[in-house]
PDB file of C-alpha atoms in Angstrom:
ATOM      1  CA  MET A  56     -16.281  57.301 -35.033  1.00  0.00           C
ATOM      2  CA  ASN A  57     -15.637  53.851 -36.541  1.00  0.00           C
ATOM      3  CA  PHE A  58     -15.260  54.894 -40.268  1.00  0.00           C
ATOM      4  CA  LEU A  59     -14.621  51.239 -40.965  1.00  0.00           C
ATOM      5  CA  ALA A  60     -17.955  49.655 -39.484  1.00  0.00           C
ATOM      6  CA  GLY A  61     -19.237  52.704 -41.362  1.00  0.00           C
ATOM      7  CA  GLU A  62     -19.765  56.294 -40.793  1.00  0.00           C
ATOM      8  CA  ILE A  63     -22.481  58.971 -42.704  1.00  0.00           C
ATOM      9  CA  LEU A  64     -20.423  62.552 -43.127  1.00  0.00           C
ATOM     10  CA  TYR A  65     -22.328  65.294 -45.072  1.00  0.00           C
ATOM     11  CA  VAL A  66     -20.887  67.576 -47.136  1.00  0.00           C
ATOM     12  CA  ASP A  67     -20.660  70.880 -48.760  1.00  0.00           C
ATOM     13  CA  LYS A  68     -18.626  70.251 -51.843  1.00  0.00           C
ATOM     14  CA  PRO A  69     -16.705  73.096 -53.195  1.00  0.00           C
ATOM     15  CA  TYR A  70     -17.506  74.638 -56.910  1.00  0.00           C
ATOM     16  CA  GLY A  71     -15.255  73.522 -59.081  1.00  0.00           C
ATOM     17  CA  TRP A  72     -14.507  70.048 -57.127  1.00  0.00           C
ATOM     18  CA  THR A  73     -16.105  66.912 -59.174  1.00  0.00           C
ATOM     19  CA  SER A  74     -17.648  64.502 -56.442  1.00  0.00           C
ATOM     20  CA  PHE A  75     -15.003  61.679 -57.153  1.00  0.00           C
ATOM     21  CA  ASP A  76     -11.921  64.930 -56.188  1.00  0.00           C
ATOM     22  CA  ALA A  77     -14.576  65.163 -52.569  1.00  0.00           C
ATOM     23  CA  VAL A  78     -14.315  61.292 -52.162  1.00  0.00           C
ATOM     24  CA  LYS A  79     -10.515  61.096 -52.901  1.00  0.00           C
ATOM     25  CA  ARG A  80      -9.594  63.828 -50.520  1.00  0.00           C
ATOM     26  CA  ILE A  81     -12.126  62.156 -47.919  1.00  0.00           C
ATOM     27  CA  ARG A  82     -10.760  58.748 -48.176  1.00  0.00           C
ATOM     28  CA  GLY A  83      -6.853  60.181 -47.863  1.00  0.00           C
ATOM     29  CA  ALA A  84      -7.701  61.615 -44.433  1.00  0.00           C
ATOM     30  CA  LEU A  85      -8.960  58.562 -43.503  1.00  0.00           C
ATOM     31  CA  LEU A  86      -6.264  56.329 -44.913  1.00  0.00           C
ATOM     32  CA  ARG A  87      -3.609  58.447 -43.530  1.00  0.00           C
ATOM     33  CA  ARG A  88      -5.527  58.332 -39.750  1.00  0.00           C
ATOM     34  CA  LEU A  89      -6.319  54.795 -39.659  1.00  0.00           C
ATOM     35  CA  GLY A  90      -3.178  53.398 -41.232  1.00  0.00           C
ATOM     36  CA  ILE A  91      -4.735  51.408 -43.471  1.00  0.00           C
ATOM     37  CA  LYS A  92      -4.307  50.831 -47.453  1.00  0.00           C
ATOM     38  CA  LYS A  93      -7.704  50.273 -48.758  1.00  0.00           C
ATOM     39  CA  LEU A  94     -11.137  51.524 -46.782  1.00  0.00           C
ATOM     40  CA  LYS A  95     -14.850  51.819 -49.150  1.00  0.00           C
ATOM     41  CA  VAL A  96     -15.256  55.522 -49.584  1.00  0.00           C
ATOM     42  CA  GLY A  97     -18.484  56.467 -52.001  1.00  0.00           C
ATOM     43  CA  HIS A  98     -21.410  59.288 -51.827  1.00  0.00           C
ATOM     44  CA  ALA A  99     -25.182  59.321 -52.499  1.00  0.00           C
ATOM     45  CA  GLY A 100     -25.830  61.735 -55.708  1.00  0.00           C
ATOM     46  CA  THR A 101     -23.425  63.286 -58.159  1.00  0.00           C
ATOM     47  CA  LEU A 102     -23.120  66.970 -58.033  1.00  0.00           C
ATOM     48  CA  ASP A 103     -21.360  68.535 -61.256  1.00  0.00           C
ATOM     49  CA  PRO A 104     -18.056  70.333 -60.949  1.00  0.00           C
ATOM     50  CA  LEU A 105     -19.754  74.019 -61.634  1.00  0.00           C
ATOM     51  CA  ALA A 106     -22.249  72.854 -58.768  1.00  0.00           C
ATOM     52  CA  SER A 107     -21.802  72.783 -55.042  1.00  0.00           C
ATOM     53  CA  GLY A 108     -23.841  71.656 -51.882  1.00  0.00           C
ATOM     54  CA  VAL A 109     -24.736  68.990 -50.189  1.00  0.00           C
ATOM     55  CA  MET A 110     -23.127  65.494 -50.842  1.00  0.00           C
ATOM     56  CA  ILE A 111     -23.688  62.886 -48.963  1.00  0.00           C
ATOM     57  CA  VAL A 112     -20.427  60.319 -48.362  1.00  0.00           C
ATOM     58  CA  THR A 113     -19.963  56.943 -46.459  1.00  0.00           C
ATOM     59  CA  THR A 114     -17.415  54.955 -45.303  1.00  0.00           C
ATOM     60  CA  GLY A 115     -17.271  51.584 -45.116  1.00  0.00           C
ATOM     61  CA  ARG A 116     -20.126  49.670 -44.758  1.00  0.00           C
ATOM     62  CA  ALA A 117     -22.107  52.417 -44.493  1.00  0.00           C
ATOM     63  CA  THR A 118     -21.395  52.345 -47.951  1.00  0.00           C
ATOM     64  CA  LYS A 119     -24.508  49.675 -48.559  1.00  0.00           C
ATOM     65  CA  GLN A 120     -26.990  52.590 -48.223  1.00  0.00           C
ATOM     66  CA  ILE A 121     -25.681  54.967 -50.913  1.00  0.00           C
ATOM     67  CA  GLU A 122     -29.139  53.784 -53.237  1.00  0.00           C
ATOM     68  CA  GLN A 123     -31.743  54.192 -49.842  1.00  0.00           C
ATOM     69  CA  LEU A 124     -29.333  57.556 -49.418  1.00  0.00           C
ATOM     70  CA  GLN A 125     -29.637  59.391 -52.623  1.00  0.00           C
ATOM     71  CA  ALA A 126     -33.456  58.260 -53.550  1.00  0.00           C
ATOM     72  CA  GLY A 127     -34.563  61.237 -50.986  1.00  0.00           C
ATOM     73  CA  VAL A 128     -35.919  64.425 -53.203  1.00  0.00           C
ATOM     74  CA  LYS A 129     -33.110  66.958 -53.806  1.00  0.00           C
ATOM     75  CA  GLU A 130     -33.607  70.817 -53.136  1.00  0.00           C
ATOM     76  CA  TYR A 131     -31.636  73.197 -55.563  1.00  0.00           C
ATOM     77  CA  ILE A 132     -30.997  77.074 -55.773  1.00  0.00           C
ATOM     78  CA  ALA A 133     -30.287  77.393 -59.591  1.00  0.00           C
ATOM     79  CA  GLU A 134     -29.366  80.808 -61.664  1.00  0.00           C
ATOM     80  CA  ILE A 135     -30.156  80.371 -65.129  1.00  0.00           C
ATOM     81  CA  ALA A 136     -29.511  83.031 -68.112  1.00  0.00           C
ATOM     82  CA  LEU A 137     -31.637  83.574 -70.802  1.00  0.00           C
ATOM     83  CA  GLY A 138     -31.534  84.401 -73.954  1.00  0.00           C
ATOM     84  CA  ALA A 139     -28.506  82.255 -74.866  1.00  0.00           C
ATOM     85  CA  THR A 140     -27.947  78.346 -75.302  1.00  0.00           C
ATOM     86  CA  THR A 141     -24.790  76.005 -74.865  1.00  0.00           C
ATOM     87  CA  PRO A 142     -24.228  72.564 -75.574  1.00  0.00           C
ATOM     88  CA  SER A 143     -23.850  71.580 -72.258  1.00  0.00           C
ATOM     89  CA  PHE A 144     -26.893  73.634 -71.111  1.00  0.00           C
ATOM     90  CA  ASP A 145     -24.021  74.880 -68.042  1.00  0.00           C
ATOM     91  CA  LEU A 146     -20.646  77.088 -68.138  1.00  0.00           C
ATOM     92  CA  GLU A 147     -18.838  73.816 -69.168  1.00  0.00           C
ATOM     93  CA  THR A 148     -18.640  75.044 -72.937  1.00  0.00           C
ATOM     94  CA  GLU A 149     -19.433  78.284 -74.679  1.00  0.00           C
ATOM     95  CA  VAL A 150     -22.560  80.377 -75.806  1.00  0.00           C
ATOM     96  CA  ASP A 151     -23.879  78.648 -79.157  1.00  0.00           C
ATOM     97  CA  ALA A 152     -26.632  80.493 -80.430  1.00  0.00           C
ATOM     98  CA  THR A 153     -28.465  83.519 -78.634  1.00  0.00           C
ATOM     99  CA  TYR A 154     -32.113  84.406 -78.481  1.00  0.00           C
ATOM    100  CA  PRO A 155     -34.280  87.715 -77.991  1.00  0.00           C
ATOM    101  CA  THR A 156     -35.504  88.419 -74.601  1.00  0.00           C
ATOM    102  CA  ALA A 157     -37.395  91.528 -74.679  1.00  0.00           C
ATOM    103  CA  HIS A 158     -40.760  89.587 -74.607  1.00  0.00           C
ATOM    104  CA  ILE A 159     -39.613  88.291 -71.525  1.00  0.00           C
ATOM    105  CA  THR A 160     -41.310  89.069 -68.474  1.00  0.00           C
ATOM    106  CA  ARG A 161     -41.513  88.366 -64.998  1.00  0.00           C
ATOM    107  CA  GLN A 162     -45.611  86.696 -65.133  1.00  0.00           C
ATOM    108  CA  LEU A 163     -43.989  84.991 -68.078  1.00  0.00           C
ATOM    109  CA  VAL A 164     -41.645  83.114 -66.547  1.00  0.00           C
ATOM    110  CA  GLU A 165     -44.156  82.572 -63.108  1.00  0.00           C
ATOM    111  CA  GLU A 166     -46.700  80.886 -66.086  1.00  0.00           C
ATOM    112  CA  ALA A 167     -43.616  78.925 -68.031  1.00  0.00           C
ATOM    113  CA  LEU A 168     -42.520  77.439 -64.723  1.00  0.00           C
ATOM    114  CA  LEU A 169     -45.995  75.892 -64.119  1.00  0.00           C
ATOM    115  CA  ARG A 170     -45.773  73.908 -66.923  1.00  0.00           C
ATOM    116  CA  PHE A 171     -42.749  72.116 -64.938  1.00  0.00           C
ATOM    117  CA  HIS A 172     -44.587  71.179 -61.598  1.00  0.00           C
ATOM    118  CA  GLY A 173     -45.558  67.455 -61.168  1.00  0.00           C
ATOM    119  CA  THR A 174     -44.526  64.761 -63.331  1.00  0.00           C
ATOM    120  CA  ILE A 175     -42.870  65.480 -66.500  1.00  0.00           C
ATOM    121  CA  GLU A 176     -40.424  63.991 -68.884  1.00  0.00           C
ATOM    122  CA  GLN A 177     -36.767  65.193 -68.917  1.00  0.00           C
ATOM    123  CA  VAL A 178     -34.337  64.329 -71.597  1.00  0.00           C
ATOM    124  CA  PRO A 179     -30.809  64.401 -70.241  1.00  0.00           C
ATOM    125  CA  PRO A 180     -28.581  66.555 -71.594  1.00  0.00           C
ATOM    126  CA  ALA A 181     -25.838  64.690 -73.914  1.00  0.00           C
ATOM    127  CA  PHE A 182     -23.136  65.994 -71.664  1.00  0.00           C
ATOM    128  CA  SER A 183     -24.047  63.765 -69.102  1.00  0.00           C
ATOM    129  CA  ALA A 184     -22.980  60.865 -67.644  1.00  0.00           C
ATOM    130  CA  VAL A 185     -26.093  58.748 -69.195  1.00  0.00           C
ATOM    131  CA  LYS A 186     -25.059  55.595 -70.628  1.00  0.00           C
ATOM    132  CA  ILE A 187     -25.508  54.488 -74.746  1.00  0.00           C
ATOM    133  CA  ASP A 188     -24.710  50.878 -75.561  1.00  0.00           C
ATOM    134  CA  GLY A 189     -21.567  51.252 -72.839  1.00  0.00           C
ATOM    135  CA  ARG A 190     -20.547  53.939 -73.370  1.00  0.00           C
ATOM    136  CA  ARG A 191     -20.913  57.722 -71.609  1.00  0.00           C
ATOM    137  CA  ALA A 192     -22.735  60.424 -73.109  1.00  0.00           C
ATOM    138  CA  TYR A 193     -19.938  63.062 -72.348  1.00  0.00           C
ATOM    139  CA  ASP A 194     -17.144  61.248 -73.931  1.00  0.00           C
ATOM    140  CA  MET A 195     -19.834  61.000 -77.157  1.00  0.00           C
ATOM    141  CA  ALA A 196     -20.565  64.745 -77.457  1.00  0.00           C
ATOM    142  CA  ARG A 197     -17.093  65.862 -76.423  1.00  0.00           C
ATOM    143  CA  LYS A 198     -15.337  63.984 -79.454  1.00  0.00           C
ATOM    144  CA  GLY A 199     -19.006  65.645 -81.596  1.00  0.00           C
ATOM    145  CA  ARG A 200     -20.590  62.732 -82.288  1.00  0.00           C
ATOM    146  CA  GLU A 201     -24.568  63.035 -81.773  1.00  0.00           C
ATOM    147  CA  VAL A 202     -26.000  62.001 -79.037  1.00  0.00           C
ATOM    148  CA  ASN A 203     -29.934  60.428 -78.458  1.00  0.00           C
ATOM    149  CA  LEU A 204     -31.212  60.174 -75.097  1.00  0.00           C
ATOM    150  CA  LYS A 205     -34.433  58.910 -74.622  1.00  0.00           C
ATOM    151  CA  PRO A 206     -36.662  61.147 -71.984  1.00  0.00           C
ATOM    152  CA  LYS A 207     -37.025  59.960 -68.384  1.00  0.00           C
ATOM    153  CA  THR A 208     -40.548  60.066 -66.412  1.00  0.00           C
ATOM    154  CA  LEU A 209     -39.262  62.954 -63.323  1.00  0.00           C
ATOM    155  CA  VAL A 210     -41.575  64.391 -60.595  1.00  0.00           C
ATOM    156  CA  ILE A 211     -40.979  68.566 -59.385  1.00  0.00           C
ATOM    157  CA  ASP A 212     -42.514  69.029 -56.325  1.00  0.00           C
ATOM    158  CA  GLU A 213     -42.029  72.327 -55.993  1.00  0.00           C
ATOM    159  CA  ILE A 214     -40.287  75.164 -58.598  1.00  0.00           C
ATOM    160  CA  GLU A 215     -40.612  78.924 -57.659  1.00  0.00           C
ATOM    161  CA  LEU A 216     -39.224  82.432 -58.820  1.00  0.00           C
ATOM    162  CA  LEU A 217     -36.790  83.716 -56.483  1.00  0.00           C
ATOM    163  CA  ASP A 218     -35.105  86.586 -58.355  1.00  0.00           C
ATOM    164  CA  PHE A 219     -36.351  87.611 -61.817  1.00  0.00           C
ATOM    165  CA  ALA A 220     -33.983  90.261 -63.839  1.00  0.00           C
ATOM    166  CA  PRO A 221     -34.463  90.408 -68.168  1.00  0.00           C
ATOM    167  CA  GLU A 222     -31.392  88.501 -68.910  1.00  0.00           C
ATOM    168  CA  LYS A 223     -31.288  85.850 -66.036  1.00  0.00           C
ATOM    169  CA  ILE A 224     -33.600  84.518 -63.245  1.00  0.00           C
ATOM    170  CA  THR A 225     -33.039  82.167 -60.045  1.00  0.00           C
ATOM    171  CA  VAL A 226     -35.124  79.291 -59.244  1.00  0.00           C
ATOM    172  CA  ARG A 227     -35.539  77.331 -56.163  1.00  0.00           C
ATOM    173  CA  VAL A 228     -36.533  73.586 -57.319  1.00  0.00           C
ATOM    174  CA  VAL A 229     -37.835  70.606 -55.625  1.00  0.00           C
ATOM    175  CA  CYS A 230     -37.221  67.567 -57.816  1.00  0.00           C
ATOM    176  CA  SER A 231     -36.480  63.424 -57.307  1.00  0.00           C
ATOM    177  CA  LYS A 232     -33.561  61.722 -57.826  1.00  0.00           C
ATOM    178  CA  GLY A 233     -32.468  62.027 -61.839  1.00  0.00           C
ATOM    179  CA  THR A 234     -33.596  65.719 -62.646  1.00  0.00           C
ATOM    180  CA  TYR A 235     -30.777  67.351 -64.615  1.00  0.00           C
ATOM    181  CA  ILE A 236     -30.968  71.091 -63.375  1.00  0.00           C
ATOM    182  CA  ARG A 237     -29.413  72.301 -66.458  1.00  0.00           C
ATOM    183  CA  ALA A 238     -31.501  70.252 -69.094  1.00  0.00           C
ATOM    184  CA  LEU A 239     -34.431  72.084 -66.672  1.00  0.00           C
ATOM    185  CA  ALA A 240     -32.386  75.689 -67.880  1.00  0.00           C
ATOM    186  CA  ARG A 241     -32.819  74.233 -70.948  1.00  0.00           C
ATOM    187  CA  ASP A 242     -36.586  73.391 -71.773  1.00  0.00           C
ATOM    188  CA  ILE A 243     -37.049  77.003 -69.421  1.00  0.00           C
ATOM    189  CA  GLY A 244     -35.995  78.668 -72.191  1.00  0.00           C
ATOM    190  CA  GLU A 245     -37.997  77.327 -74.904  1.00  0.00           C
ATOM    191  CA  ALA A 246     -41.374  77.568 -72.882  1.00  0.00           C
ATOM    192  CA  LEU A 247     -40.044  81.288 -73.073  1.00  0.00           C
ATOM    193  CA  ASP A 248     -39.607  81.036 -77.079  1.00  0.00           C
ATOM    194  CA  SER A 249     -35.794  81.609 -76.307  1.00  0.00           C
ATOM    195  CA  GLY A 250     -33.052  79.947 -74.936  1.00  0.00           C
ATOM    196  CA  ALA A 251     -31.461  79.853 -71.392  1.00  0.00           C
ATOM    197  CA  HIS A 252     -28.120  78.089 -69.819  1.00  0.00           C
ATOM    198  CA  LEU A 253     -27.619  77.355 -66.143  1.00  0.00           C
ATOM    199  CA  THR A 254     -24.386  79.729 -64.608  1.00  0.00           C
ATOM    200  CA  ALA A 255     -24.897  78.753 -61.313  1.00  0.00           C
ATOM    201  CA  LEU A 256     -26.233  75.693 -58.998  1.00  0.00           C
ATOM    202  CA  ARG A 257     -26.139  75.119 -55.348  1.00  0.00           C
ATOM    203  CA  ARG A 258     -28.008  71.163 -54.115  1.00  0.00           C
ATOM    204  CA  THR A 259     -29.384  72.981 -50.576  1.00  0.00           C
ATOM    205  CA  ARG A 260     -30.788  69.981 -49.830  1.00  0.00           C
ATOM    206  CA  VAL A 261     -30.630  65.766 -49.901  1.00  0.00           C
ATOM    207  CA  GLY A 262     -33.968  64.344 -47.811  1.00  0.00           C
ATOM    208  CA  ASP A 263     -33.400  65.912 -44.802  1.00  0.00           C
ATOM    209  CA  VAL A 264     -29.865  66.697 -45.293  1.00  0.00           C
ATOM    210  CA  GLY A 265     -29.262  70.807 -45.331  1.00  0.00           C
ATOM    211  CA  ILE A 266     -26.598  72.767 -45.925  1.00  0.00           C
ATOM    212  CA  ALA A 267     -26.703  73.866 -42.361  1.00  0.00           C
ATOM    213  CA  ASP A 268     -25.840  69.746 -41.178  1.00  0.00           C
ATOM    214  CA  CYS A 269     -23.146  69.788 -43.546  1.00  0.00           C
ATOM    215  CA  LEU A 270     -19.155  70.519 -42.750  1.00  0.00           C
ATOM    216  CA  THR A 271     -16.777  71.990 -45.721  1.00  0.00           C
ATOM    217  CA  ILE A 272     -14.166  69.656 -46.766  1.00  0.00           C
ATOM    218  CA  ASP A 273     -10.989  71.028 -44.558  1.00  0.00           C
ATOM    219  CA  MET A 274     -13.634  70.548 -41.514  1.00  0.00           C
ATOM    220  CA  VAL A 275     -14.291  67.241 -42.694  1.00  0.00           C
ATOM    221  CA  ALA A 276     -10.216  66.751 -42.954  1.00  0.00           C
ATOM    222  CA  GLU A 277      -9.808  68.079 -39.884  1.00  0.00           C
ATOM    223  CA  LEU A 278     -13.002  65.936 -37.700  1.00  0.00           C
ATOM    224  CA  ILE A 279     -10.814  62.680 -39.221  1.00  0.00           C
ATOM    225  CA  ARG A 280      -7.399  64.211 -38.027  1.00  0.00           C
ATOM    226  CA  THR A 281      -8.574  65.044 -34.391  1.00  0.00           C
ATOM    227  CA  VAL A 282     -11.690  63.064 -33.871  1.00  0.00           C
ATOM    228  CA  GLU A 283     -11.404  59.604 -31.700  1.00  0.00           C
ATOM    229  CA  ILE A 284     -11.387  56.602 -34.002  1.00  0.00           C
ATOM    230  CA  GLU A 285     -13.140  52.937 -33.068  1.00  0.00           C
ATOM    231  CA  MET A 286     -12.207  50.133 -34.698  1.00  0.00           C
ATOM    232  CA  PRO A 287     -14.190  47.047 -35.436  1.00  0.00           C
ATOM    233  CA  ASP A 288     -14.387  44.333 -32.980  1.00  0.00           C
ATOM    234  CA  GLU A 289     -12.302  41.916 -35.254  1.00  0.00           C
ATOM    235  CA  GLN A 290      -9.720  44.262 -35.781  1.00  0.00           C
TER     236      GLN A 290
END
């Protein structure tokens, strides 16, 4: 493999890691193996620390392909708790309000999900990396400041109810770049005349790359340690 000329790695990002954590670990392994001090390593499509799954990592000149790679549709499996909300729309923050769920049935959920199929408008979460006047929204939100974000136009190609329980649902979502599943959980809760927040998220596909194509972080580190390395002609 020629990591300087450019390679594309398919990684199953672990729960609890930031996307930067994964890139840092891979970059460190590459620098040690190549015996160099600097190498471009990037990723296509950020995953929150509380999410796991497919993350595409690029090295060397392949980092120029990031925009193209992250443009592919994404597939997620999301677990959503009903009847409660959090400021971050996930488990990063504590529950701030509770709502009734006795009226929620499987049929009601399936009907609500239909509203989110196709082209939709979505307001990003305040706890997100969206920039407002050059500042990250999450920096402002974590300091308790009001965050006003404009809705974005997105496309949800597929949304399917996989499992239903009185206070929890599991859905499969196929969507365009820039979709916040946390915000989708918020909006589903509102559509059900209740509240909701994301409790688990796994990205199962980016473009044509699925979980089955991915290596764990440890497997990537072992690959870097043992694979035959090529160097560019000019090296």
